[in-house]
Coordinates of C-alpha atoms and ligand atoms in Angstrom, one line a residue:
X1 CA 78.5 151.8 227.4
X2 CA 79.9 154.2 230.0
X3 CA 79.3 153.2 233.6
X4 CA 80.0 154.7 237.0
X5 CA 83.6 154.7 238.2
X6 CA 84.6 151.9 240.5
X7 CA 83.7 152.7 244.1
X8 CA 81.0 155.2 243.1
X9 CA 77.3 154.6 242.5
X10 CA 74.1 156.3 241.7
X11 CA 71.6 156.7 244.5
X12 CA 68.4 155.8 242.7
X13 CA 64.9 157.4 243.2
X14 CA 63.5 154.3 245.1
X15 CA 66.0 154.9 247.9
X16 CA 65.7 158.6 248.1
X17 CA 63.0 158.5 250.8
X18 CA 65.4 156.8 253.1
X19 CA 68.2 159.4 252.4
X20 CA 65.8 162.3 252.9
X21 CA 64.5 160.9 256.1
X22 CA 68.0 160.6 257.6
X23 CA 68.9 164.1 256.4
X24 CA 65.6 165.5 257.8
X25 CA 66.1 163.9 261.2
X26 CA 69.7 165.0 261.3
X27 CA 68.6 168.6 260.5
X28 CA 66.0 168.5 263.2
X29 CA 68.5 167.2 265.7
X30 CA 70.9 170.0 264.8
X31 CA 68.1 172.6 265.1
X32 CA 67.2 171.4 268.5
X33 CA 70.8 171.5 269.7
X34 CA 71.6 174.9 268.2
X35 CA 74.0 173.9 265.3
X36 CA 74.1 176.0 262.1
X37 CA 74.9 174.6 258.7
X38 CA 78.1 175.4 256.8
X39 CA 79.0 174.4 253.3
X40 CA 82.7 174.3 252.3
X41 CA 84.2 173.6 248.9
X42 CA 84.5 170.0 247.7
X43 CA 88.2 170.6 246.8
X44 CA 90.8 172.4 248.9
X45 CA 94.5 172.8 248.9
X46 CA 96.2 169.5 249.5
X47 CA 98.1 171.0 252.4
X48 CA 95.0 171.5 254.4
X49 CA 94.5 167.7 254.6
X50 CA 98.1 166.7 254.8
X51 CA 98.6 169.1 257.8
X52 CA 95.1 168.7 259.3
X53 CA 94.4 165.0 259.0
X54 CA 98.1 164.2 259.3
X55 CA 100.8 162.8 257.0
X56 CA 100.8 159.5 258.9
X57 CA 97.1 158.8 258.5
X58 CA 95.9 156.2 256.0
X59 CA 93.8 158.9 254.4
X60 CA 96.6 161.2 253.5
X61 CA 99.1 158.4 252.8
X62 CA 97.1 156.5 250.2
X63 CA 93.5 157.4 249.9
X64 CA 93.4 161.0 248.6
X65 CA 92.3 162.1 245.2
X66 CA 94.9 164.7 244.5
X67 CA 95.6 166.5 241.3
X68 CA 97.7 169.4 240.0
X69 CA 95.5 172.2 238.9
X70 CA 96.2 173.9 235.6
X71 CA 98.6 176.8 236.3
X72 CA 98.8 180.3 234.7
X73 CA 101.6 181.7 232.5
X74 CA 103.3 183.1 235.6
X75 CA 102.5 180.4 238.0
X76 CA 102.7 176.7 238.4
X77 CA 99.5 174.7 239.0
X78 CA 98.8 174.0 242.6
X79 CA 98.1 170.7 244.3
X80 CA 94.4 170.3 245.1
X81 CA 92.5 167.4 246.8
X82 CA 88.9 166.3 246.8
X83 CA 88.0 166.4 250.5
X84 CA 88.3 163.1 252.2
X85 CA 86.6 164.4 255.3
X86 CA 85.1 167.8 256.3
X87 CA 86.6 168.7 259.8
X88 CA 89.8 170.2 258.4
X89 CA 87.8 172.4 256.0
X90 CA 85.3 173.5 258.7
X91 CA 88.2 174.5 261.0
X92 CA 89.9 176.3 258.1
X93 CA 86.7 178.2 257.5
X94 CA 86.4 179.0 261.2
X95 CA 89.9 180.5 261.1
X96 CA 89.5 182.2 257.7
X97 CA 86.2 183.9 258.7
X98 CA 87.4 184.7 262.3
X99 CA 84.4 183.1 263.8
X100 CA 86.1 183.2 267.1
X101 CA 86.0 187.0 267.2
X102 CA 83.4 188.8 269.4
X103 CA 82.8 185.6 271.4
X104 CA 82.6 185.8 275.1
X105 CA 84.8 183.4 277.0
X106 CA 83.4 179.9 276.9
X107 CA 81.0 180.6 274.1
X108 CA 81.2 178.0 271.4
X109 CA 80.5 177.9 267.6
X110 CA 78.4 175.0 266.6
X111 CA 78.5 174.0 262.9
X112 CA 77.2 171.1 260.9
X113 CA 77.7 169.9 257.3
X114 CA 76.4 167.3 254.9
X115 CA 77.9 166.2 251.6
X116 CA 80.1 163.8 249.6
X117 CA 83.6 162.8 250.7
X118 CA 86.2 161.0 248.6
X119 CA 88.7 158.3 249.6
X120 CA 90.4 155.9 247.3
X121 CA 89.7 152.8 249.4
X122 CA 89.0 149.2 248.4
X123 CA 85.3 149.3 247.5
X124 CA 82.9 146.8 249.3
X125 CA 79.5 146.9 250.8
X126 CA 79.2 150.0 253.0
X127 CA 82.6 151.3 251.7
X128 CA 82.7 153.5 248.7
X129 CA 85.1 156.0 247.0
X130 CA 82.5 158.7 247.0
X131 CA 80.5 158.4 250.1
X132 CA 78.3 160.8 252.1
X133 CA 78.8 162.2 255.6
X134 CA 76.8 164.3 257.9
X135 CA 78.8 165.8 260.8
X136 CA 79.1 168.5 263.4
X137 CA 81.8 170.5 265.1
X138 CA 81.8 172.5 268.3
X139 CA 84.6 175.0 268.2
X140 CA 85.7 177.7 270.7
X141 CA 87.6 178.3 273.9
X142 CA 85.8 175.7 276.0
X143 CA 86.9 172.1 276.3
X144 CA 84.2 171.2 278.8
X145 CA 83.4 167.5 278.6
X146 CA 79.7 168.4 278.7
X147 CA 80.2 169.4 275.1
X148 CA 81.1 165.8 274.1
X149 CA 78.2 164.4 276.2
X150 CA 75.7 166.8 274.6
X151 CA 76.7 165.8 271.1
X152 CA 76.4 162.2 272.0
X153 CA 73.0 162.7 273.6
X154 CA 72.0 164.3 270.3
X155 CA 73.2 161.3 268.3
X156 CA 71.4 159.0 270.7
X157 CA 68.1 160.9 270.0
X158 CA 68.8 160.8 266.3
X159 CA 69.3 157.0 266.2
X160 CA 66.2 156.4 268.3
X161 CA 64.1 158.7 266.1
X162 CA 65.3 156.6 263.1
X163 CA 64.5 153.4 265.0
X164 CA 68.0 152.2 264.5
X165 CA 68.5 149.7 267.3
X166 CA 71.3 147.5 268.6
X167 CA 74.0 150.2 268.3
X168 CA 77.0 150.3 270.7
X169 CA 78.8 153.5 271.8
X170 CA 82.5 152.9 272.3
X171 CA 84.5 155.6 274.1
X172 CA 88.2 156.1 274.9
X173 CA 90.7 158.8 275.7
X174 CA 93.8 159.1 273.5
X175 CA 95.3 161.7 275.8
X176 CA 97.5 164.7 274.9
X177 CA 100.1 164.3 272.1
X178 CA 102.9 165.5 274.4
X179 CA 102.0 162.9 277.1
X180 CA 101.6 160.2 274.5
X181 CA 105.4 160.0 273.9
X182 CA 106.1 157.7 276.8
X183 CA 103.3 155.4 275.9
X184 CA 104.3 155.2 272.3
X185 CA 107.8 154.2 273.3
X186 CA 106.3 151.4 275.4
X187 CA 104.0 150.3 272.6
X188 CA 106.8 150.2 270.0
X189 CA 108.9 148.2 272.4
X190 CA 106.1 145.7 272.7
X191 CA 105.3 145.6 269.0
X192 CA 108.9 145.1 267.9
X193 CA 109.2 141.3 268.4
X194 CA 106.0 140.9 266.3
X195 CA 106.9 143.0 263.3
X196 CA 107.4 140.0 261.1
X197 CA 103.9 138.8 261.8
X198 CA 102.2 142.2 261.4
X199 CA 100.9 143.4 258.0
X200 CA 102.7 145.8 255.8
X201 CA 100.5 148.7 256.9
X202 CA 101.1 147.9 260.6
X203 CA 104.9 147.9 259.9
X204 CA 104.4 151.3 258.3
X205 CA 102.3 152.5 261.3
X206 CA 105.1 151.2 263.7
X207 CA 107.4 153.7 262.0
X208 CA 105.1 156.7 261.7
X209 CA 102.4 156.5 264.3
X210 CA 102.3 153.3 266.3
X211 CA 98.9 154.1 267.9
X212 CA 97.3 153.5 264.6
X213 CA 98.0 149.7 264.7
X214 CA 94.8 149.5 266.9
X215 CA 92.9 150.6 263.8
X216 CA 94.0 147.6 261.8
X217 CA 91.2 145.4 260.5
X218 CA 93.5 142.4 259.7
X219 CA 92.6 139.4 261.9
X220 CA 96.2 138.3 262.5
X221 CA 97.2 141.8 263.5
X222 CA 94.2 142.1 265.8
X223 CA 95.1 139.1 267.8
X224 CA 98.7 140.4 268.3
X225 CA 97.4 143.9 269.1
X226 CA 95.0 142.5 271.7
X227 CA 98.0 141.9 274.0
X228 CA 99.6 145.3 273.6
X229 CA 99.7 147.8 276.4
X230 CA 96.9 150.4 276.1
X231 CA 97.0 154.1 276.4
X232 CA 94.7 154.4 279.4
X233 CA 97.5 153.3 281.8
X234 CA 99.6 156.2 280.6
X235 CA 97.1 159.0 280.5
X236 CA 98.1 162.4 282.0
X237 CA 96.2 163.6 285.0
X238 CA 94.2 166.2 283.1
X239 CA 93.1 163.8 280.4
X240 CA 92.2 161.2 283.0
X241 CA 90.0 163.8 284.8
X242 CA 88.5 164.9 281.6
X243 CA 87.6 161.4 280.7
X244 CA 86.0 160.7 284.1
X245 CA 83.9 163.9 283.8
X246 CA 82.8 162.9 280.3
X247 CA 81.7 159.5 281.6
X248 CA 79.8 161.1 284.5
X249 CA 78.0 163.4 282.0
X250 CA 77.0 160.3 279.9
X251 CA 75.9 158.5 283.1
X252 CA 73.8 161.5 284.2
X253 CA 72.0 161.4 280.8
X254 CA 71.4 157.7 281.0
X255 CA 73.5 157.1 277.8
X256 CA 75.1 153.6 277.8
X257 CA 78.7 153.1 276.6
X258 CA 81.5 150.7 276.6
X259 CA 85.0 151.9 277.5
X260 CA 87.3 150.4 274.8
X261 CA 91.0 151.3 275.5
X262 CA 91.9 149.8 272.1
X263 CA 89.7 152.1 270.1
X264 CA 91.7 154.8 268.4
X265 CA 90.3 156.8 265.4
X266 CA 91.9 156.9 262.0
X267 CA 92.8 160.6 262.0
X268 CA 95.9 162.1 263.6
X269 CA 94.2 165.2 265.1
X270 CA 92.4 163.6 268.0
X271 CA 93.2 164.5 271.6
X272 CA 91.6 163.1 274.7
X273 CA 88.1 161.9 273.9
X274 CA 87.5 159.6 270.9
X275 CA 84.3 157.7 270.3
X276 CA 82.5 155.6 267.7
X277 CA 79.1 154.1 267.4
X278 CA 78.9 150.7 265.9
X279 CA 75.8 149.5 264.1
X280 CA 74.2 146.1 264.3
X281 CA 76.0 143.0 263.1
X282 CA 73.8 143.0 260.0
X283 CA 76.1 145.6 258.5
X284 CA 79.0 143.2 258.3
X285 CA 82.6 144.4 258.5
X286 CA 81.8 148.0 257.7
X287 CA 79.8 148.6 260.8
X288 CA 81.2 151.8 262.2
X289 CA 78.3 154.3 261.8
X290 CA 79.7 157.3 263.6
X291 CA 83.2 158.4 264.5
X292 CA 84.3 161.4 266.4
X293 CA 86.5 163.0 269.0
X294 CA 88.2 166.0 270.5
X295 CA 90.8 167.9 268.5
X296 CA 92.2 170.7 270.7
X297 CA 95.3 171.3 268.5
X298 CA 93.8 171.3 265.0
X299 CA 93.2 175.1 264.8
X300 CA 96.8 175.8 265.7
X301 CA 98.1 173.1 263.3
X302 CA 96.2 174.9 260.6
X303 CA 97.7 178.3 261.5
X304 CA 94.8 179.5 263.5
X305 CA 94.5 180.8 267.1
X306 CA 94.3 178.3 269.9
X307 CA 90.8 176.8 269.8
X308 CA 89.3 173.7 271.3
X309 CA 87.2 171.5 269.1
X310 CA 85.0 168.4 269.3
X311 CA 83.1 166.8 266.5
X312 CA 81.8 163.7 264.8
X313 CA 80.7 162.5 261.4
X314 CA 78.4 159.7 260.4
X315 CA 78.3 157.8 257.1
X316 CA 74.9 158.3 255.4
X317 CA 75.5 155.3 253.1
X318 CA 75.8 153.1 256.2
X319 CA 73.0 154.8 258.0
X320 CA 70.7 154.0 255.1
X321 CA 71.8 150.3 255.3
X322 CA 71.0 150.4 259.0
X323 CA 67.3 151.3 258.7
X324 CA 65.1 148.3 259.5
X325 CA 63.2 146.6 256.6
X326 CA 59.9 147.8 258.1
X327 CA 61.0 151.4 258.6
X328 CA 62.4 151.4 255.0
X329 CA 59.1 150.0 253.6
X330 CA 57.1 152.6 255.5
X331 CA 59.3 155.5 254.3
X332 CA 59.0 154.3 250.7
X333 CA 55.3 154.0 250.9
X334 CA 54.9 157.5 252.5
X335 CA 57.0 158.8 249.6
X336 CA 54.6 157.7 246.9
X337 CA 52.3 160.2 245.2
X338 CA 48.7 160.7 246.4
X339 CA 46.7 160.2 243.3
X340 CA 47.0 158.8 239.7
X341 CA 44.6 160.3 237.2
X342 CA 43.1 158.0 234.5
X343 CA 41.0 159.4 231.7
X344 CA 38.8 158.1 228.9
X345 CA 38.2 160.2 225.8
X346 CA 39.6 163.6 224.6
X347 CA 37.2 165.8 226.6
X348 CA 38.2 163.9 229.8
X349 CA 41.9 164.2 228.8
X350 CA 41.7 168.0 228.7
X351 CA 39.8 168.0 231.9
X352 CA 42.3 165.7 233.7
X353 CA 45.1 168.2 233.1
X354 CA 43.1 171.0 234.8
X355 CA 42.0 168.8 237.7
X356 CA 45.7 167.7 238.1
X357 CA 46.7 171.4 238.3
X358 CA 43.9 172.1 240.9
X359 CA 44.9 169.1 243.1
X360 CA 48.6 170.2 242.9
X361 CA 47.6 173.8 243.8
X362 CA 45.9 172.3 246.9
X363 CA 49.2 170.7 247.8
X364 CA 48.6 167.1 246.6
X365 CA 51.1 165.0 244.7
X366 CA 49.6 163.9 241.4
X367 CA 50.6 161.7 238.4
X368 CA 48.6 162.1 235.2
X369 CA 48.5 159.9 232.1
X370 CA 49.5 161.6 228.9
X371 CA 48.3 159.0 226.5
X372 CA 45.0 157.2 226.5
X373 CA 45.1 153.5 227.3
X374 CA 42.6 150.7 227.9
X375 CA 41.1 151.1 231.3
X376 CA 42.6 147.9 232.6
X377 CA 46.1 148.8 231.5
X378 CA 45.7 152.3 233.0
X379 CA 44.6 150.9 236.3
X380 CA 47.5 148.5 236.4
X381 CA 49.8 151.4 235.8
X382 CA 48.1 153.3 238.6
X383 CA 48.8 150.4 241.0
X384 CA 52.4 150.1 239.9
X385 CA 52.9 153.9 240.6
X386 CA 52.2 153.1 244.3
X387 CA 49.8 156.0 244.4
X388 CA 47.2 155.5 247.1
X389 CA 44.3 156.6 244.9
X390 CA 43.3 156.6 241.3
X391 CA 41.0 159.3 240.0
X392 CA 38.9 158.2 237.1
X393 CA 37.6 160.7 234.6
X394 CA 35.2 159.9 231.6
X395 CA 32.7 161.9 229.7
X396 CA 29.9 161.3 232.3
X397 CA 32.2 162.4 235.0
X398 CA 33.1 165.6 233.2
X399 CA 29.4 166.3 232.6
X400 CA 28.3 165.6 236.2
X401 CA 31.5 167.1 237.8
X402 CA 31.7 164.1 240.0
X403 CA 34.7 161.8 239.6
X404 CA 35.5 158.2 240.5
X405 CA 38.0 158.1 243.4
X406 CA 39.3 154.6 243.9
X407 CA 41.3 153.5 246.9
X408 CA 44.0 151.3 245.4
X409 CA 44.7 149.3 248.5
X410 CA 41.0 148.5 249.4
X411 CA 39.5 148.7 245.9
X412 CA 36.6 150.9 247.3
X413 CA 35.4 153.5 244.8
X414 CA 33.2 156.6 245.4
X415 CA 31.8 159.3 243.2
X416 CA 32.8 162.7 244.6
X417 CA 33.2 166.4 243.6
X418 CA 36.6 168.0 243.5
X419 CA 36.3 169.8 246.8
X420 CA 35.4 166.5 248.5
X421 CA 38.3 164.7 246.8
X422 CA 40.8 167.3 248.0
X423 CA 39.4 167.1 251.5
X424 CA 39.6 163.3 251.5
X425 CA 43.2 163.2 250.2
X426 CA 44.5 166.0 252.4
X427 CA 43.3 164.2 255.6
X428 CA 45.2 161.1 254.5
X429 CA 48.3 162.9 253.4
Ligands
ATP501 P1 86.3 153.0 258.9 O1 87.0 152.5 260.1 O2 85.0 152.3 258.6 O3 87.2 153.1 257.7 P2 86.9 155.7 259.4 O4 87.6 155.6 260.7 O5 87.7 155.9 258.2 O6 85.9 154.5 259.3 P3 85.8 158.4 259.7 O7 86.9 159.0 258.9 O8 85.8 158.7 261.2 O9 85.7 156.8 259.5 O10 84.4 158.8 259.1 C1 83.2 158.7 259.9 C2 82.2 157.8 259.2 O11 82.1 158.0 257.8 C3 82.5 156.3 259.4 O12 82.1 155.8 260.6 C4 81.6 155.7 258.3 O13 80.3 155.6 258.7 C5 81.7 156.7 257.2 N1 82.7 156.3 256.2 C6 84.1 156.5 256.3 N2 84.7 156.0 255.1 C7 83.7 155.6 254.4 C8 83.6 155.0 253.1 N3 84.7 154.8 252.3 N4 82.4 154.6 252.6 C9 81.3 154.8 253.3 N5 81.3 155.3 254.5 C10 82.4 155.7 255.0
MG502 MG1 88.6 154.5 257.0

């Protein structure tokens, strides 16, 4: 028996209502805030990610699905990678299609995406090798901190609309790369005496990008890192002011946040603002729902013009896990078909197909039996289908053109004509 690859999974029909709801609310949020959708390829040149996400990041270091494509007679195959995230691709597209042209100063391009991402991580609950993200990017000449606040306000609305409660917004500023040099020296100095106690990854991070140690999930490392100097004492004046304005914008919108000077994101490209939204404790260790930040150097890193950028991504898999039991139950219920048609006899069978067609033309969701069964069995099947109603058709019903409409939750049954049935079911839809 061939099964799914480790770290991947099937999203089954019974969960689809939850996925669709999250996607719908996200699209509605993006519509209200003026974002347009973009779809980029699932695989790109490896260089896009090694340059964009950064050679020193965990993602590029050990998590990418990279392969050499078949070459041609005259050419060697090139190195391609399944996208581990979508920001680098969106910025590549922004540059490739010159989306910055014909823009007035300060005008931004707002893009969003949704789709699968691939990282070769250790699979566990809420962490998969193929997972799904929805994210958004604001690109252009402006780095106004109101851009950050607006996106976070949108996320706030999104979480409230989905009734996802008990989330925490963490914010920080990681400053400008040039200004980070002095701080990184101090941090490395402070880390040095602890290297033997830090995990292998942190030793690696010490060499390549010491800031990344704050991202370590290892308990022992975390207790050491808790005493390390943080970047906020070393921020340059402009980053400091930017962060203050960003906070003022959040305050003005009544959005609550926690300043966490130890929060750095896992990608190399962030400058200044970084943030994450943590879900409720029920999610366990994998409780980061949303991650994002500013990346004012990414366009240039990818060979584009100077352009500012801010964006975020959330994990759909984890968002689905965050829906409350009652919300999930309500969504599943609303997702069930309207009516299940049960027939007795061959005349009724033919009639049931035509009635099913008419109900569907009227916009209703209909399941119809294909094989005749005993009434009791058929009704049990109707209940299992979670349809709200059963429509019962026998010879008498065909003759009188009045059919038995049974409410499957109350058990009440009425005899009605097709027009009345459509009217009744449409109101309840
Ligand atoms: P984490 O710290 O949990 O590894 P990250 O810093 O790698 O997250 P980002 O790259 O910023 O996360 O991605 C944004 C969001 O995408 C995460 O907050 C999470 O919800 C989701 N995500 C990231 N990796 C995975 C994964 N392997 N499986 C499921 N969801 C994921
Ligand atoms: Mg990660």
